[in-house]
PDB file of C-alpha atoms and ligand atoms in Angstrom:
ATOM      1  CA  UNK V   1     137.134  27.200 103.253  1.00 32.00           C
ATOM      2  CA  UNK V   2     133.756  27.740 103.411  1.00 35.00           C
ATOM      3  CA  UNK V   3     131.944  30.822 105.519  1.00 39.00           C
ATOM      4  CA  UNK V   4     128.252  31.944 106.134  1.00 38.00           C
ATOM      5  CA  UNK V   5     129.818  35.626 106.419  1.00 39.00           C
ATOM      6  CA  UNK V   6     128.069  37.753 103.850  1.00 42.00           C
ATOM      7  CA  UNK V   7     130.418  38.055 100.879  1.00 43.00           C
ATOM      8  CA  UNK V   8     132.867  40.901 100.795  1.00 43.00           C
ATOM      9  CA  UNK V   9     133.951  41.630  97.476  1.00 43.00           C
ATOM     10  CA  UNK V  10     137.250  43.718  98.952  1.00 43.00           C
ATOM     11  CA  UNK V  11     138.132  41.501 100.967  1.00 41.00           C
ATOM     12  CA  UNK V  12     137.435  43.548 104.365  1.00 42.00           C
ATOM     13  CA  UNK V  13     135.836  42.517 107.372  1.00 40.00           C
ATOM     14  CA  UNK V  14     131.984  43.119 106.987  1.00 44.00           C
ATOM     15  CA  UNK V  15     129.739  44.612 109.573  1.00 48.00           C
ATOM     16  CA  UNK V  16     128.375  42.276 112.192  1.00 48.00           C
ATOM     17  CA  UNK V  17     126.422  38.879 112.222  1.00 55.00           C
ATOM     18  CA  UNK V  18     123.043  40.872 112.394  1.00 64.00           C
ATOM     19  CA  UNK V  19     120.278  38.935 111.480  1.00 82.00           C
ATOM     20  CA  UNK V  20     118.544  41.259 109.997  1.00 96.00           C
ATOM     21  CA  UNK V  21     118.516  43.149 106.893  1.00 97.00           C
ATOM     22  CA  UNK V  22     117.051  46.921 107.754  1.00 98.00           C
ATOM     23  CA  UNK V  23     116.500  47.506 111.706  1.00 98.00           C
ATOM     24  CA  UNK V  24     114.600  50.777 112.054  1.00 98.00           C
ATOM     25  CA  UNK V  25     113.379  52.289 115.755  1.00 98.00           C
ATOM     26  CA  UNK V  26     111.506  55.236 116.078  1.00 98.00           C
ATOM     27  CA  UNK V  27     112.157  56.718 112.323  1.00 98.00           C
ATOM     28  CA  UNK V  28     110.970  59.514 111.118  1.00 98.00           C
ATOM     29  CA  UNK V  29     111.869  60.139 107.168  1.00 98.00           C
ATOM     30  CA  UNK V  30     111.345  63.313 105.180  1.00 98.00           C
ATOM     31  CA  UNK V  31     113.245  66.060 103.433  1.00 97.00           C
ATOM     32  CA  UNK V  32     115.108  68.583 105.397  1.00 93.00           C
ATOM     33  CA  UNK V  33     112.833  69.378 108.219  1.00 90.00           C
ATOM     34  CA  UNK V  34     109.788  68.256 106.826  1.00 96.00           C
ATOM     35  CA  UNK V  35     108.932  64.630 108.262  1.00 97.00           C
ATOM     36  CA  UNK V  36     106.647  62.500 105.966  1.00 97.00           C
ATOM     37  CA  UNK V  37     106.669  59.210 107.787  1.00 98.00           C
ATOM     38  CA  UNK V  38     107.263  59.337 111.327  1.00 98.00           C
ATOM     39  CA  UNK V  39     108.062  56.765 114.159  1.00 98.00           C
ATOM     40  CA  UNK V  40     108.710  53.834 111.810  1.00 98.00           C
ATOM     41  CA  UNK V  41     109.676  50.521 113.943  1.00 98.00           C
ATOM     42  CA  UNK V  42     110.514  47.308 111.504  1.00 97.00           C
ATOM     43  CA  UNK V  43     112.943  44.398 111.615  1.00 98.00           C
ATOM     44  CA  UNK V  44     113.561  42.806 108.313  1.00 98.00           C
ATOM     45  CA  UNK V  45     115.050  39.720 109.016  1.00 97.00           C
ATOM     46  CA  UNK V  46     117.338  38.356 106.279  1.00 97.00           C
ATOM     47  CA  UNK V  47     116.207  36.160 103.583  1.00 97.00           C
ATOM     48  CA  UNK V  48     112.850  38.191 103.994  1.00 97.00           C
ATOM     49  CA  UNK V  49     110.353  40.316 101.428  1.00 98.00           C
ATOM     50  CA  UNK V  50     108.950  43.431 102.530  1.00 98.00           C
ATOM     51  CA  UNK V  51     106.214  45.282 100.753  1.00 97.00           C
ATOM     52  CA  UNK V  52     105.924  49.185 101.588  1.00 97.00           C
ATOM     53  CA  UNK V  53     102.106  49.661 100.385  1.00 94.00           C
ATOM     54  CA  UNK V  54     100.398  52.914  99.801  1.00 92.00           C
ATOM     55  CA  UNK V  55      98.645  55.642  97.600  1.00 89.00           C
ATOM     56  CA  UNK V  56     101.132  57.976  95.597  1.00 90.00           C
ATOM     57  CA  UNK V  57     102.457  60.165  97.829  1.00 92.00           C
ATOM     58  CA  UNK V  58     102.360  57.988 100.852  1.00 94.00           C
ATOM     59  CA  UNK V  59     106.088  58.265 101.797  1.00 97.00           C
ATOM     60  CA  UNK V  60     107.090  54.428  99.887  1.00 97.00           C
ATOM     61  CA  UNK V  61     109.832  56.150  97.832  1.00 97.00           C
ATOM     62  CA  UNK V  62     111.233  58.692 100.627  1.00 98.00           C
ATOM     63  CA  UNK V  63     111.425  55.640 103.076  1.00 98.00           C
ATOM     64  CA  UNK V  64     113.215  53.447 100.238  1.00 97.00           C
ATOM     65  CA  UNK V  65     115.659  56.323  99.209  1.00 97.00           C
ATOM     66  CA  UNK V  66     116.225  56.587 103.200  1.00 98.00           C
ATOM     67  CA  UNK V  67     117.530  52.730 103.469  1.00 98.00           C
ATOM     68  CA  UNK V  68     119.443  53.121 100.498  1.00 96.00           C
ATOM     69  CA  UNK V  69     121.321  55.718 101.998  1.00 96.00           C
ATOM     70  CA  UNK V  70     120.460  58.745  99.729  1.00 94.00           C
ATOM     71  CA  UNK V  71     118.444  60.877 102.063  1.00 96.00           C
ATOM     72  CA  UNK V  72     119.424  61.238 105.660  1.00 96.00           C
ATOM     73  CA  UNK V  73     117.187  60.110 108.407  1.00 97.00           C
ATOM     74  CA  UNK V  74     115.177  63.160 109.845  1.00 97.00           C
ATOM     75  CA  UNK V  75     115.344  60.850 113.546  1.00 97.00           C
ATOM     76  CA  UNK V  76     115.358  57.760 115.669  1.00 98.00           C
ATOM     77  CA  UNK V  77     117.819  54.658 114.249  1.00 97.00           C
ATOM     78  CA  UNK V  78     118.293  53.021 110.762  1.00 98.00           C
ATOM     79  CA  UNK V  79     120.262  49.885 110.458  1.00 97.00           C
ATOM     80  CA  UNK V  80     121.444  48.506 107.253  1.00 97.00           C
ATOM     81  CA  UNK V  81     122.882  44.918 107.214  1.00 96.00           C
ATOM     82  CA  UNK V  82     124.342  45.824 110.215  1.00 94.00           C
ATOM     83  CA  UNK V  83     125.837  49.032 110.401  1.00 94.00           C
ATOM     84  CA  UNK V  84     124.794  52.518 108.779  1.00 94.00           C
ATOM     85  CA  UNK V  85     123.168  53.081 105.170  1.00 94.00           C
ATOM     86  CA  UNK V  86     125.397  53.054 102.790  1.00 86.00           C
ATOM     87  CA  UNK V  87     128.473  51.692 104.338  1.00 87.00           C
ATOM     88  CA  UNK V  88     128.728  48.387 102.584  1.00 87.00           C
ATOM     89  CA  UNK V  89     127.486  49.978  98.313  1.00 88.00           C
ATOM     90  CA  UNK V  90     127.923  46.600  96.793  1.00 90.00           C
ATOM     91  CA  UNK V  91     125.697  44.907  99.184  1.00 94.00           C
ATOM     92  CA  UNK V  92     122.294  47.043  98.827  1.00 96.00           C
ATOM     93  CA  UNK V  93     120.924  46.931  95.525  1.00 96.00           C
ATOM     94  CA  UNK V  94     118.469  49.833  94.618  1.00 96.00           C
ATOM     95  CA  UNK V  95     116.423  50.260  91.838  1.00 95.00           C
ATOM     96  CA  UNK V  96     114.053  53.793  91.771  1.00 92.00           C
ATOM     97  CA  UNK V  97     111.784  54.947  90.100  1.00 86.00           C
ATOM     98  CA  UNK V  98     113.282  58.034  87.871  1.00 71.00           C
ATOM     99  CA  UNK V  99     116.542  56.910  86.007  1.00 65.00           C
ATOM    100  CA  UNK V 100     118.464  59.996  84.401  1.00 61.00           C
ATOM    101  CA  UNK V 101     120.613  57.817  82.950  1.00 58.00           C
ATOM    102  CA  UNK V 102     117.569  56.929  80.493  1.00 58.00           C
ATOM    103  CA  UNK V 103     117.677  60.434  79.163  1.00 62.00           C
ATOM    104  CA  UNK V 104     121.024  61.712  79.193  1.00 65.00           C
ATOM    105  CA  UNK V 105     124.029  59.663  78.591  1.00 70.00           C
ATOM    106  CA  UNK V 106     124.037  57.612  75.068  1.00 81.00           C
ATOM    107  CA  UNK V 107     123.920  54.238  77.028  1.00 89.00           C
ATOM    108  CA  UNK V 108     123.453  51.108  75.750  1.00 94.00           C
ATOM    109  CA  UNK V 109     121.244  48.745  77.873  1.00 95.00           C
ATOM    110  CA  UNK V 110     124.269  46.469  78.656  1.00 96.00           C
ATOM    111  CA  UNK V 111     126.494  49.418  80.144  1.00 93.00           C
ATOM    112  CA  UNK V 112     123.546  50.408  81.893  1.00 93.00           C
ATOM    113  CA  UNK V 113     123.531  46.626  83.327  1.00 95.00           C
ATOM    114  CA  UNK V 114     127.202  46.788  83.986  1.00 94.00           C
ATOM    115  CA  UNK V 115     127.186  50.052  86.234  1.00 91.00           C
ATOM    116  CA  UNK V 116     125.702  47.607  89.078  1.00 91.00           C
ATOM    117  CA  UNK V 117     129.588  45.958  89.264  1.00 90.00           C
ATOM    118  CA  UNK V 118     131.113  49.441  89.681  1.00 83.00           C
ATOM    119  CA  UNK V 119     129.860  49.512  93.320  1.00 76.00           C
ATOM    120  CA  UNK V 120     132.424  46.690  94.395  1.00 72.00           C
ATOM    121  CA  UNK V 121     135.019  48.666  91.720  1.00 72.00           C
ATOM    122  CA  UNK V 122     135.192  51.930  91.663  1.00 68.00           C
ATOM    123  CA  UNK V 123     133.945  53.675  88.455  1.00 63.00           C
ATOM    124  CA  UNK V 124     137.939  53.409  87.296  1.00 68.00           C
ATOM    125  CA  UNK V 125     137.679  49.711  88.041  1.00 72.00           C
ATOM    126  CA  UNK V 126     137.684  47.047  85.390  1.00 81.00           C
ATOM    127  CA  UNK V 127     135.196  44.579  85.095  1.00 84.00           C
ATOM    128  CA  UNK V 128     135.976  40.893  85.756  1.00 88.00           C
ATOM    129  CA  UNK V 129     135.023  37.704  83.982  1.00 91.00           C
ATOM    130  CA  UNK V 130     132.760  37.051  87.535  1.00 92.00           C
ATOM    131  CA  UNK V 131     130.932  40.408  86.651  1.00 92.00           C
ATOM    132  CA  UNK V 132     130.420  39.710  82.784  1.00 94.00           C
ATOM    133  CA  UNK V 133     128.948  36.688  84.181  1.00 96.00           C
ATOM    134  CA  UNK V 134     126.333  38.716  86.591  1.00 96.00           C
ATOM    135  CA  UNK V 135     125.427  40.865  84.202  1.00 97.00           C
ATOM    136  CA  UNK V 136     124.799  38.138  81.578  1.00 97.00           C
ATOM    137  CA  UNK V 137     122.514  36.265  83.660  1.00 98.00           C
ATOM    138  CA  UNK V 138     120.497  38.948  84.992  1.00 98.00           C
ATOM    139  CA  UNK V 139     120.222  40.188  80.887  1.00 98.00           C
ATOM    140  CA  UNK V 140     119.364  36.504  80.498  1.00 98.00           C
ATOM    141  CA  UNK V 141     116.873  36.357  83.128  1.00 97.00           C
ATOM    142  CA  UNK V 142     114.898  39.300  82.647  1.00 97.00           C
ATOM    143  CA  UNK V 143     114.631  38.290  78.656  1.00 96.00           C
ATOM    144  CA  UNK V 144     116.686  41.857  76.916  1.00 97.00           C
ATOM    145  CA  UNK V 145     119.095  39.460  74.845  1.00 95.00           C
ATOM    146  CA  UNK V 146     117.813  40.752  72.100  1.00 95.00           C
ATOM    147  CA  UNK V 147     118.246  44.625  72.675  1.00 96.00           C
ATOM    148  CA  UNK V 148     121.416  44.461  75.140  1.00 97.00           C
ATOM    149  CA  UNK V 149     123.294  46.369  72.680  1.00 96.00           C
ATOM    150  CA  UNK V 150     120.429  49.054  71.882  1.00 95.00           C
ATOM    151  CA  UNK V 151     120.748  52.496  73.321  1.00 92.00           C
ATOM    152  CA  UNK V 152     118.628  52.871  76.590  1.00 90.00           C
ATOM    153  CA  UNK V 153     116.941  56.205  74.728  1.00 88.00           C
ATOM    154  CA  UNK V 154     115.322  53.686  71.804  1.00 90.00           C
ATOM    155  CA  UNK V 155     113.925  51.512  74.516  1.00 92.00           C
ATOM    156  CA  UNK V 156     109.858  51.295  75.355  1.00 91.00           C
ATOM    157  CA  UNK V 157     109.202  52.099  78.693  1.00 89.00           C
ATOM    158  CA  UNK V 158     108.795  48.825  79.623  1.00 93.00           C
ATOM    159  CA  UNK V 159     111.752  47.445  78.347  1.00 94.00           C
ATOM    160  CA  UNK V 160     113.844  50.114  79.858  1.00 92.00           C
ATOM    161  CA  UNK V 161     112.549  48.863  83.731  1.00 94.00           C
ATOM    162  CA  UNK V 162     113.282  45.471  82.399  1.00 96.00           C
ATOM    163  CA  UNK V 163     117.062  46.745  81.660  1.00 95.00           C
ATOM    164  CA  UNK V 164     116.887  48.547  85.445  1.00 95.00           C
ATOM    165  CA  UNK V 165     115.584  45.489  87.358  1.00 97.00           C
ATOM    166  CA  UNK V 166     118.116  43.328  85.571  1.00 97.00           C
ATOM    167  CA  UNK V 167     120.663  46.066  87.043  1.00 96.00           C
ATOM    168  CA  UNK V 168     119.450  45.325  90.123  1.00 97.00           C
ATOM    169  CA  UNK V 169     119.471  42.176  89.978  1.00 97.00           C
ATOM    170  CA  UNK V 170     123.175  42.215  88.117  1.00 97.00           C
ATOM    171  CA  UNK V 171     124.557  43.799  91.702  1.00 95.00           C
ATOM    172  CA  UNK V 172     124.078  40.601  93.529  1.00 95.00           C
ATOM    173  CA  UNK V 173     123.597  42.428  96.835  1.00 96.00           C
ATOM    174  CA  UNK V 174     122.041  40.834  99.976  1.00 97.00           C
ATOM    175  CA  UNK V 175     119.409  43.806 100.286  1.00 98.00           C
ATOM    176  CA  UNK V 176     117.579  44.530  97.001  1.00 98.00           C
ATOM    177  CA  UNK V 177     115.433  47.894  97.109  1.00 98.00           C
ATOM    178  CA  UNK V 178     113.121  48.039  94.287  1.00 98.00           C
ATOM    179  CA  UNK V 179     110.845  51.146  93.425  1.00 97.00           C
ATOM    180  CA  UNK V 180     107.514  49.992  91.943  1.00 95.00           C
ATOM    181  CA  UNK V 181     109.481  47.549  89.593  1.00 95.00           C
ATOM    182  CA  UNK V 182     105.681  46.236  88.281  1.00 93.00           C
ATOM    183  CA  UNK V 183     105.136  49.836  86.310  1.00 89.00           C
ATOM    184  CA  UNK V 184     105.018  49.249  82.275  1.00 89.00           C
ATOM    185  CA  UNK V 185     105.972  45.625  82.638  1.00 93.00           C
ATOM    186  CA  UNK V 186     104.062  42.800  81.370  1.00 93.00           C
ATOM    187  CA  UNK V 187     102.474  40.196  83.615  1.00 93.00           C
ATOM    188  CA  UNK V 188     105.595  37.567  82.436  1.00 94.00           C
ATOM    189  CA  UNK V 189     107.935  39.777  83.290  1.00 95.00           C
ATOM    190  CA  UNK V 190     106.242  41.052  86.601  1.00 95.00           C
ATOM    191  CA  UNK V 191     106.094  37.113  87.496  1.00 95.00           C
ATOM    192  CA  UNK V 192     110.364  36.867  86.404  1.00 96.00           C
ATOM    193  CA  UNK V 193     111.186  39.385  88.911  1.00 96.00           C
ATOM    194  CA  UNK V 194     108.760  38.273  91.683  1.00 96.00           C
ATOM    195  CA  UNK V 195     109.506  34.356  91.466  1.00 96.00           C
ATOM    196  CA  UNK V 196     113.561  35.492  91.423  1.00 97.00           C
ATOM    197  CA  UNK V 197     113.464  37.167  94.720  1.00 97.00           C
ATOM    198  CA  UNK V 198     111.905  34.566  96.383  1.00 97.00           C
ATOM    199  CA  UNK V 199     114.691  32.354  94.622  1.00 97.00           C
ATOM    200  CA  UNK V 200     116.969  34.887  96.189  1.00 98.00           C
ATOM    201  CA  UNK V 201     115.328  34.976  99.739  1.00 97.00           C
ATOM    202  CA  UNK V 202     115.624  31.300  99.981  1.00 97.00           C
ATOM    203  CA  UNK V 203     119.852  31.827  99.895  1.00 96.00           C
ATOM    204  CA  UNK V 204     119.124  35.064 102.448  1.00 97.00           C
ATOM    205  CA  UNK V 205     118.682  37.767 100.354  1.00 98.00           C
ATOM    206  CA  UNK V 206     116.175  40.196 101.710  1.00 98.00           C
ATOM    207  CA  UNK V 207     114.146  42.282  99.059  1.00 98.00           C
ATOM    208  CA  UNK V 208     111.917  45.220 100.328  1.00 98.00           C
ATOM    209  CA  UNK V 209     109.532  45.930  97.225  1.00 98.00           C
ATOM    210  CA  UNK V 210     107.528  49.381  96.864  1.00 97.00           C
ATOM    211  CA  UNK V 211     104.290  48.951  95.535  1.00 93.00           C
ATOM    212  CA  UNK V 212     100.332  49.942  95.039  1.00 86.00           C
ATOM    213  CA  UNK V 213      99.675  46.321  94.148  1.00 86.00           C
ATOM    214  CA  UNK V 214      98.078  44.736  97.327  1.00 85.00           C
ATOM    215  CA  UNK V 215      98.375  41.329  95.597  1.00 86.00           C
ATOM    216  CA  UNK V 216     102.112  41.761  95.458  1.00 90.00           C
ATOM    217  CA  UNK V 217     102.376  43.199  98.888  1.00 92.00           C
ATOM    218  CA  UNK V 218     100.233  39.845 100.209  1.00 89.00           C
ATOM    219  CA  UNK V 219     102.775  37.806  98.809  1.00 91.00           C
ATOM    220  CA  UNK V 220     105.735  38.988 100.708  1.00 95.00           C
ATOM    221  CA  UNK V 221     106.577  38.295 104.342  1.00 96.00           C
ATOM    222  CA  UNK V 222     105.605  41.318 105.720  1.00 97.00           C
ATOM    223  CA  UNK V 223     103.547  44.530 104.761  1.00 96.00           C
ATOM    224  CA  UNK V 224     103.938  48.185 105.619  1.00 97.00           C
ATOM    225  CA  UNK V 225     101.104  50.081 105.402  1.00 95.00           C
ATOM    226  CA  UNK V 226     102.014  53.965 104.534  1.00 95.00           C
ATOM    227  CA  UNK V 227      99.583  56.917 104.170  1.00 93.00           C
ATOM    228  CA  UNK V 228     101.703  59.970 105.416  1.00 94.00           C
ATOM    229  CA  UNK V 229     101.901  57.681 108.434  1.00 95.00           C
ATOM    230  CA  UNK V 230     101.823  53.999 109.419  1.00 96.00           C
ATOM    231  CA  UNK V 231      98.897  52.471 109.056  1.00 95.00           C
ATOM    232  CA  UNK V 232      99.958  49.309 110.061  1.00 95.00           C
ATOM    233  CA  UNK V 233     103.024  46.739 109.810  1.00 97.00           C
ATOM    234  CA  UNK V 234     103.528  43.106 109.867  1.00 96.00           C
ATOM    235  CA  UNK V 235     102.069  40.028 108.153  1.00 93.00           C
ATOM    236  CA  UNK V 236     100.104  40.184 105.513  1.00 85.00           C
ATOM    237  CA  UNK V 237      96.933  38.179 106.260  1.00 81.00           C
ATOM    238  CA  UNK V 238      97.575  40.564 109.824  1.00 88.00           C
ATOM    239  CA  UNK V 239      98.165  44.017 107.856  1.00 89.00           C
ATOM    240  CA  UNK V 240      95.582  43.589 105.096  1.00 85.00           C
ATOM    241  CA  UNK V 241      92.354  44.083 106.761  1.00 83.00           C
ATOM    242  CA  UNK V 242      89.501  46.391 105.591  1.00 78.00           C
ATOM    243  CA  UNK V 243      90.181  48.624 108.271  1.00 82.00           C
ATOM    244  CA  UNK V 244      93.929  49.235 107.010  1.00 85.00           C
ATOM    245  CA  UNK V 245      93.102  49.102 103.442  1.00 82.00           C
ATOM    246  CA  UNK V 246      90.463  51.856 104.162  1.00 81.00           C
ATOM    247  CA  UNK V 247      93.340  53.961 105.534  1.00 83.00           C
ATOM    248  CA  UNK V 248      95.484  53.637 103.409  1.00 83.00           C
ATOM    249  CA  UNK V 249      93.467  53.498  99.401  1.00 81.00           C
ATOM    250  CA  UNK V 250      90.186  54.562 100.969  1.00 76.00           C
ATOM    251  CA  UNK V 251      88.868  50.854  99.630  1.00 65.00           C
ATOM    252  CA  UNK V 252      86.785  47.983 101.491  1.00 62.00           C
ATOM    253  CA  UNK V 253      88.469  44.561 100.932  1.00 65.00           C
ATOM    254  CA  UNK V 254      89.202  41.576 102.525  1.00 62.00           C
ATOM    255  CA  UNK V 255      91.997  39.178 102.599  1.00 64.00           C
ATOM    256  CA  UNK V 256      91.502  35.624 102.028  1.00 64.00           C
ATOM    257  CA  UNK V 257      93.577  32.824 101.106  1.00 65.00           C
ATOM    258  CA  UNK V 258      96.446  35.096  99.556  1.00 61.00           C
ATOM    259  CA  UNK V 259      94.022  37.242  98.051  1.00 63.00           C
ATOM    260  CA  UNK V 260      92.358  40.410  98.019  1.00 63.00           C
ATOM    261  CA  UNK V 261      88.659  41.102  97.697  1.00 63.00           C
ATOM    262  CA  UNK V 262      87.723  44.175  96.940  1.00 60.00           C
ATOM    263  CA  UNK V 263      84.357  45.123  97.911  1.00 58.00           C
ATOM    264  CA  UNK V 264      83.517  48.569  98.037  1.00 52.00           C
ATOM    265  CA  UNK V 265      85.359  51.847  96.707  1.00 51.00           C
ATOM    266  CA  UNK V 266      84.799  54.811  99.036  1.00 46.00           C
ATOM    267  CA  UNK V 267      85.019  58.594  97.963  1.00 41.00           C
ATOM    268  CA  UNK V 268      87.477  61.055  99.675  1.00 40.00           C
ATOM    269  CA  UNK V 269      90.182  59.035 100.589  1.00 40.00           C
ATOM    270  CA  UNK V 270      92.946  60.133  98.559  1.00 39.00           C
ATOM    271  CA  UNK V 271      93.577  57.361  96.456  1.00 35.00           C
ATOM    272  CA  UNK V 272      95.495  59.467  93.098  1.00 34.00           C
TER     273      UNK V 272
HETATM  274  P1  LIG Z 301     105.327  57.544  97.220  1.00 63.38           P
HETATM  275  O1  LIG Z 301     106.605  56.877  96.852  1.00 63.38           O
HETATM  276  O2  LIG Z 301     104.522  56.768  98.210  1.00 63.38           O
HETATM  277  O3  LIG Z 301     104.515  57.913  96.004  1.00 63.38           O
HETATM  278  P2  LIG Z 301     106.989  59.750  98.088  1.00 63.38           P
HETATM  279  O4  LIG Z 301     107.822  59.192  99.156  1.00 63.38           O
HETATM  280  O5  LIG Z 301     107.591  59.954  96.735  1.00 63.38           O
HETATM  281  O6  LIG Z 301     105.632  58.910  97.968  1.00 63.38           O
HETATM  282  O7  LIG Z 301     106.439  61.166  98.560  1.00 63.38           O
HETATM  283  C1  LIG Z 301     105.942  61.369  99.874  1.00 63.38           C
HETATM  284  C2  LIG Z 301     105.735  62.856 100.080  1.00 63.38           C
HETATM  285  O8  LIG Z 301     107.010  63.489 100.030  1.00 63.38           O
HETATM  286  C3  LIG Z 301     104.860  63.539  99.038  1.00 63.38           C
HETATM  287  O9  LIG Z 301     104.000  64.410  99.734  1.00 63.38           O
HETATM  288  C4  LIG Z 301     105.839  64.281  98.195  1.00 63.38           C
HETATM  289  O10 LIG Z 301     105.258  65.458  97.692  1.00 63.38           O
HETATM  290  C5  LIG Z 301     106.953  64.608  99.173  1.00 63.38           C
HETATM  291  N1  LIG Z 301     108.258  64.732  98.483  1.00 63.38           N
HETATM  292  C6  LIG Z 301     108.769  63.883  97.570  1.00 63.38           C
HETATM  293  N2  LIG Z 301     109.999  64.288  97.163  1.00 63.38           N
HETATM  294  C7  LIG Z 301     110.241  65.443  97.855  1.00 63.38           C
HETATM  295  C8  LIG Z 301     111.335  66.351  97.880  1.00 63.38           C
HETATM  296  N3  LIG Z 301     112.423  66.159  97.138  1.00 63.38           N
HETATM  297  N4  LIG Z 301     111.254  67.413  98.716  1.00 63.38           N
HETATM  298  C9  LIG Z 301     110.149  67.622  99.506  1.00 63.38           C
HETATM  299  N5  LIG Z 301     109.083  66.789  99.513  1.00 63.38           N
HETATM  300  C10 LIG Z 301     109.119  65.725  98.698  1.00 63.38           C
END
């Protein structure tokens, strides 16, 4: 019989009917006691992009590692599909930015694929015909037929985030959390990942994307704009003004019809 209940791969009850994705009031995220993004208030509703936007070092990654459950919150709420970070694994995808696995373990690009079904299974868990299928597709999708079977170390740079979006993607969670996926890609496969997560968000899978690209950032539903602090959060065409964008890259631009105009560079604003 058919359900809109999010999916549970155990066959447990999930957490609540919350419409949103990530809930966050009054966060602050950092590392031990130091805070590096304070008093953080967003509701991602489901079936929703996010774009956290800012200058290396801004606090994009510490937020992202924060939803995904890996750091703790330093204060103030976090809600994850309903319920705590990391309660539900198999339903948050998250993709970051440094992958040991590239360097240490003699994986293949498939296995590293596969290791998105182990959430739902356990690392002792076997792999069903349902997961060979995921992983296929998302292999498929992001174009690596032909080096599925080559070890991860042989890979280009680019080819390796190819195998870790497609790992992502392979999870089939209803909250993907990608790290700058755009580094060392080309523009065809930059356009693969973007135009599946809006495939995704139209069946209510949210996607929060970390990024420096303000074009990327104006084409999700809503921006956050991080510099240490927030600059400034909601829709794009809202976010993106000159003012913000001066905050946060130390540019001048403009937004207009789904694009960015830069217009000036200023000096001093910490832009590395
Ligand atoms: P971004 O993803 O926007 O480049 P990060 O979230 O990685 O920025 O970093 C934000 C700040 O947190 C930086 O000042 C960085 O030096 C600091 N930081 C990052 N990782 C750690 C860590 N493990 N311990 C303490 N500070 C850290």
């Amino acid at each position: 019989m058919g359900s809109n209940r999010p999916e549970n791969r155990k066959g447990q009850p999930v957490q609540g009917p919350s419409k949103a994705a990530v809930t966050t009031r009054a966060l602050s995220v950092g590392y031990g006691r130091e805070t590096i993004v304070a008093d953080i208030n967003l509701i991602l509703p489901k079936g929703e992009l996010l774009a956290l936007v800012g200058s290396n070092g801004s606090g994009k990654t510490t937020l992202l590692r924060t939803i995904a459950g890996l750091l703790k919150p330093i204060s103030g709420s976090l809600e994850v599909l309903g319920g705590p970070p990391l309660a539900q694994p198999w339903r948050v995808a998250y993709m970051g930015q440094f992958h040991p696995s590239s360097f240490m373990l003699p994986l293949r690009a498939i296995e590293v694929v596969r290791m998105s079904r182990f959430a739902a299974h356990g690392l002792l868990g076997r792999l069903t015909a349902e997961d060979e299928k995921a992983v296929e597709e998302a292999i498929d999708l992001m174009g690596l037929g032909g080096i599925a079977m080559r070890p991860l170390n042989t890979l280009s740079g680019g080819q390796r985030q190819r195998v870790f979006i497609a790992q992502a993607f392979a999870h089939k969670a209803e909250l993907i959390l990608l790290d700058e996926p755009a580094t060392n890609i080309d523009a065809s496969s930059r356009e693969t990942y973007r135009s599946h997560v809006r495939d995704l968000a139209k069946r209510g899978v949210s996607t929060i994307i970390a990024t420096h690209d303000i074009e990327e950032a104006a084409a999700c539903d809503q921006t956050l704009l991080l510099a240490h602090r927030v600059v400034a959060y909601g829709k794009g065409e809202e976010v993106l003004t000159a003012e913000a964008l001066l905050s946060t890259f130390g540019i001048v631009g403009k937004y207009k019809e789904g694009r960015i105009v830069l217009v000036e560079r200023e000096h001093g604003h910490g832009c590395d």
